[in-house]
Amino acid sequence: MTIYALPNGWNESRISKVAKARVWLVVILVPILLIASYLGLNSTGRTAELYRVLWIGSLVVLVSLWNPFRKKNLYREIATTFRINAIEIGSDGLRINWSTWSKLIPWEEVTQVEEPTNGRGMYVRTQNRFMWYVIPRRTERYEEIKGELARMGVPIVQTSAPSNWGILFVFLFCSSLLCNILTEDRRILAINLAVALILGGVGAMQSRWIGDRRLRLRSMLGSFLPAAFSTVSLVFPFGIK
């Protein structure tokens, strides 16, 4: 068995730049939030609704950006938790080690390895089309890992960068949450609840790969947040009037 340790991908200067950019976004959003609040209170009809939607959107983004003012860097913690620390290649399969758990992928479950010219590295594909893992190109022994995978009989295919369907999930997730606030139409809310349940199911299924039980449970529960809000909205509608 060969063990390949992966370097820490965090760059302190990059983190500092991102933190400063987020602080500036907060500084910009605060006056927008105040102006939208004033105009919304002093307007009527559709104009008032538009200002209120702008207010809600600014507030949601502001809350998500509030992290720079906390001592604990939540995003650093998440990245550290889900960062691959080491890869083990043995006769039984490919073992990937994270900070708090590890996963063994038997060779019979590995279908191929894709290496996009403009991608982050090698994408290990499994029999589950939604379950794949990335071996970062930045590791110093990248070519050695590639050669050993080839010796194990794993096909390495040159492809284009894969589509990131996770962005679509995030968009639908946020849209479902926002829909509960923007309407009181029970037909729309019922459809939104059905969509939210589907999103929750998809999110829960995709969380099964997480070996850490605590993180897996949090991820599964978080996937059903839109469904929980949609259920409340059907019982107690609070759409903008």
Coordinates of C-alpha atoms in Angstrom, one line a residue:
M1 CA 0.0 0.0 0.0
T2 CA 1.2 3.5 -0.9
I3 CA 0.2 6.5 1.1
Y4 CA 0.2 10.0 -0.5
A5 CA -0.2 12.9 1.9
L6 CA -1.8 16.0 0.3
P7 CA -0.6 19.5 1.3
N8 CA -2.7 22.0 3.0
G9 CA -4.4 24.1 0.3
W10 CA -5.1 27.1 2.5
N11 CA -3.2 30.3 1.4
E12 CA -3.2 32.9 4.2
S13 CA -2.8 35.9 1.9
R14 CA -5.8 34.7 -0.2
I15 CA -7.9 34.2 3.0
S16 CA -7.0 37.7 4.0
K17 CA -8.1 39.1 0.7
V18 CA -11.4 37.2 0.7
A19 CA -12.1 38.4 4.3
K20 CA -11.4 42.1 3.3
A21 CA -13.7 41.7 0.2
R22 CA -16.5 40.4 2.3
V23 CA -16.1 43.2 4.9
W24 CA -16.4 45.7 2.0
L25 CA -19.5 43.9 0.8
V26 CA -21.0 44.3 4.3
V27 CA -20.2 48.0 4.3
I28 CA -21.9 48.4 0.9
L29 CA -25.0 46.3 1.9
V30 CA -25.8 48.2 5.1
P31 CA -26.7 51.5 3.4
I32 CA -28.6 49.6 0.7
L33 CA -30.6 47.8 3.5
L34 CA -31.4 51.1 5.2
I35 CA -32.4 52.9 2.0
A36 CA -34.6 50.0 0.9
S37 CA -36.2 50.0 4.3
Y38 CA -37.0 53.7 4.1
L39 CA -38.3 53.6 0.5
G40 CA -40.3 50.5 1.2
L41 CA -42.1 52.2 4.1
N42 CA -42.8 55.3 2.1
S43 CA -44.0 53.6 -1.1
T44 CA -47.2 51.8 -2.1
G45 CA -48.2 49.0 -4.5
R46 CA -45.8 47.1 -6.6
T47 CA -43.0 49.6 -6.0
A48 CA -43.2 48.9 -2.3
E49 CA -43.1 45.2 -2.9
L50 CA -39.9 45.6 -5.0
Y51 CA -38.2 47.6 -2.3
R52 CA -39.2 45.0 0.3
V53 CA -37.8 42.2 -1.9
L54 CA -34.6 44.2 -2.2
W55 CA -34.6 44.6 1.6
I56 CA -35.1 40.9 2.2
G57 CA -32.4 40.0 -0.3
S58 CA -29.9 42.4 1.2
L59 CA -30.6 41.2 4.7
V60 CA -30.1 37.5 3.7
V61 CA -26.7 38.3 2.0
L62 CA -25.7 40.5 5.0
V63 CA -26.4 37.7 7.5
S64 CA -24.4 35.2 5.4
L65 CA -21.5 37.7 5.3
W66 CA -21.6 38.4 9.0
N67 CA -18.9 35.8 9.6
P68 CA -15.9 38.3 9.2
F69 CA -17.0 39.9 12.5
R70 CA -16.7 36.6 14.4
K71 CA -13.5 35.3 16.0
K72 CA -14.2 31.8 14.7
N73 CA -13.8 31.4 10.9
L74 CA -16.6 29.1 10.0
Y75 CA -15.5 28.7 6.3
R76 CA -12.0 27.8 7.3
E77 CA -13.4 25.1 9.6
I78 CA -15.6 23.7 6.9
A79 CA -12.8 23.6 4.4
T80 CA -10.5 22.0 6.9
T81 CA -13.1 19.4 7.8
F82 CA -13.8 18.4 4.2
R83 CA -10.2 18.7 2.9
I84 CA -8.6 15.4 1.8
N85 CA -5.5 14.8 4.0
A86 CA -4.2 11.6 2.4
I87 CA -4.8 9.0 -0.3
E88 CA -3.9 5.4 0.1
I89 CA -3.6 3.1 -3.0
G90 CA -3.7 -0.6 -2.2
S91 CA -4.7 -3.9 -3.6
D92 CA -8.2 -3.7 -2.1
G93 CA -9.0 -0.3 -3.4
L94 CA -8.6 3.5 -3.1
R95 CA -8.9 4.9 0.4
I96 CA -9.5 8.6 0.9
N97 CA -8.8 10.1 4.4
W98 CA -10.4 13.3 5.6
S99 CA -9.7 14.9 9.0
T100 CA -12.3 12.9 10.9
W101 CA -13.2 10.0 8.7
S102 CA -12.0 7.8 5.8
K103 CA -13.7 5.9 3.0
L104 CA -12.5 2.9 1.0
I105 CA -13.5 2.7 -2.6
P106 CA -13.1 -0.9 -3.9
W107 CA -11.5 -1.1 -7.4
E108 CA -14.6 -2.8 -8.8
E109 CA -16.6 0.4 -7.9
V110 CA -14.2 2.7 -9.7
T111 CA -15.3 3.1 -13.3
Q112 CA -12.6 5.5 -14.6
V113 CA -10.5 8.6 -13.7
E114 CA -11.1 11.8 -15.7
E115 CA -8.4 14.4 -16.0
P116 CA -9.6 17.7 -17.5
T117 CA -6.9 19.9 -18.9
N118 CA -8.5 22.9 -17.2
G119 CA -9.8 21.1 -14.1
R120 CA -8.6 20.9 -10.5
G121 CA -7.0 17.5 -10.9
M122 CA -8.2 13.9 -11.4
Y123 CA -11.8 13.1 -10.9
V124 CA -12.3 9.5 -9.6
R125 CA -15.7 8.3 -11.0
T126 CA -17.6 5.5 -9.3
Q127 CA -20.6 3.4 -10.3
N128 CA -22.8 6.1 -8.6
R129 CA -22.8 8.9 -11.2
F130 CA -23.3 11.5 -8.4
M131 CA -20.5 10.1 -6.3
W132 CA -17.0 11.2 -7.4
Y133 CA -13.8 12.4 -5.7
V134 CA -11.1 14.9 -6.7
I135 CA -7.4 14.2 -6.4
P136 CA -6.0 17.8 -6.5
R137 CA -3.4 18.7 -9.1
R138 CA -1.5 20.7 -6.5
T139 CA -0.1 17.7 -4.7
E140 CA 3.6 17.2 -5.3
R141 CA 3.2 13.5 -6.1
Y142 CA 0.4 14.0 -8.5
E143 CA 2.1 12.3 -11.5
E144 CA 3.1 9.4 -9.3
I145 CA -0.5 8.9 -8.1
K146 CA -1.6 9.0 -11.8
G147 CA 1.0 6.4 -12.8
E148 CA 0.0 4.1 -9.9
L149 CA -3.7 4.3 -10.8
A150 CA -2.8 3.4 -14.4
R151 CA -0.8 0.4 -13.1
M152 CA -3.8 -0.7 -11.2
G153 CA -5.8 -0.9 -14.5
V154 CA -7.9 2.2 -13.9
P155 CA -8.7 3.9 -17.2
I156 CA -7.5 7.6 -17.2
V157 CA -9.5 9.6 -19.7
Q158 CA -8.8 13.2 -20.9
T159 CA -12.0 15.2 -20.7
S160 CA -13.3 18.7 -20.3
A161 CA -14.1 20.1 -16.9
P162 CA -17.2 18.6 -15.4
S163 CA -20.4 20.6 -14.8
N164 CA -21.0 21.8 -11.3
W165 CA -24.6 20.8 -10.7
G166 CA -24.2 21.8 -7.0
I167 CA -24.8 25.4 -8.1
L168 CA -28.2 24.5 -9.4
F169 CA -29.0 22.8 -6.0
V170 CA -28.0 26.0 -4.1
F171 CA -30.1 28.2 -6.5
L172 CA -33.2 26.0 -6.0
F173 CA -32.5 25.8 -2.2
C174 CA -32.4 29.6 -1.9
S175 CA -35.3 30.1 -4.3
S176 CA -37.5 27.8 -2.3
L177 CA -36.7 29.6 1.0
L178 CA -37.5 33.0 -0.6
C179 CA -40.7 31.8 -2.2
N180 CA -42.2 31.3 1.3
I181 CA -41.8 35.0 2.0
L182 CA -42.9 36.4 -1.4
T183 CA -46.3 34.8 -1.8
E184 CA -49.4 33.6 0.1
D185 CA -50.9 31.7 -2.8
R186 CA -51.5 28.2 -1.4
R187 CA -51.1 26.5 -4.8
I188 CA -47.7 28.0 -5.3
L189 CA -46.7 27.2 -1.7
A190 CA -47.9 23.6 -2.2
I191 CA -45.8 23.2 -5.3
N192 CA -42.9 24.8 -3.5
L193 CA -43.3 22.3 -0.6
A194 CA -43.1 19.4 -3.2
V195 CA -40.0 20.9 -4.7
A196 CA -38.5 21.4 -1.2
L197 CA -39.1 17.8 -0.3
I198 CA -37.4 16.7 -3.5
L199 CA -34.4 18.9 -2.7
G200 CA -34.3 17.6 0.8
G201 CA -34.3 14.0 -0.5
V202 CA -31.5 14.7 -3.0
G203 CA -29.4 16.5 -0.4
A204 CA -29.9 13.7 2.1
M205 CA -28.8 11.1 -0.5
Q206 CA -25.8 13.1 -1.4
S207 CA -24.8 13.3 2.3
R208 CA -24.5 9.6 2.7
W209 CA -20.9 9.6 1.6
I210 CA -19.9 11.6 4.6
G211 CA -18.3 9.2 7.1
D212 CA -18.4 11.5 10.1
R213 CA -21.8 10.8 11.7
R214 CA -22.3 14.2 13.2
L215 CA -21.5 16.0 9.9
R216 CA -23.7 13.7 8.0
L217 CA -26.6 14.3 10.3
R218 CA -26.2 18.1 10.1
S219 CA -26.0 17.9 6.3
M220 CA -29.1 15.8 6.0
L221 CA -31.1 18.0 8.4
G222 CA -30.0 21.2 6.6
S223 CA -31.2 19.8 3.3
F224 CA -34.8 19.8 4.6
L225 CA -34.8 23.4 5.8
P226 CA -36.8 24.6 2.7
A227 CA -39.3 21.8 3.4
A228 CA -39.7 22.9 7.0
F229 CA -40.2 26.6 6.1
S230 CA -42.6 25.6 3.3
T231 CA -44.7 23.5 5.8
V232 CA -44.9 26.5 8.1
S233 CA -45.8 28.8 5.3
L234 CA -48.7 26.6 4.3
V235 CA -50.1 26.7 7.8
F236 CA -49.2 30.4 8.6
P237 CA -48.7 32.3 5.3
F238 CA -46.6 35.4 5.7
G239 CA -46.2 36.6 2.1
I240 CA -45.5 40.2 1.2
K241 CA -48.7 42.2 0.7

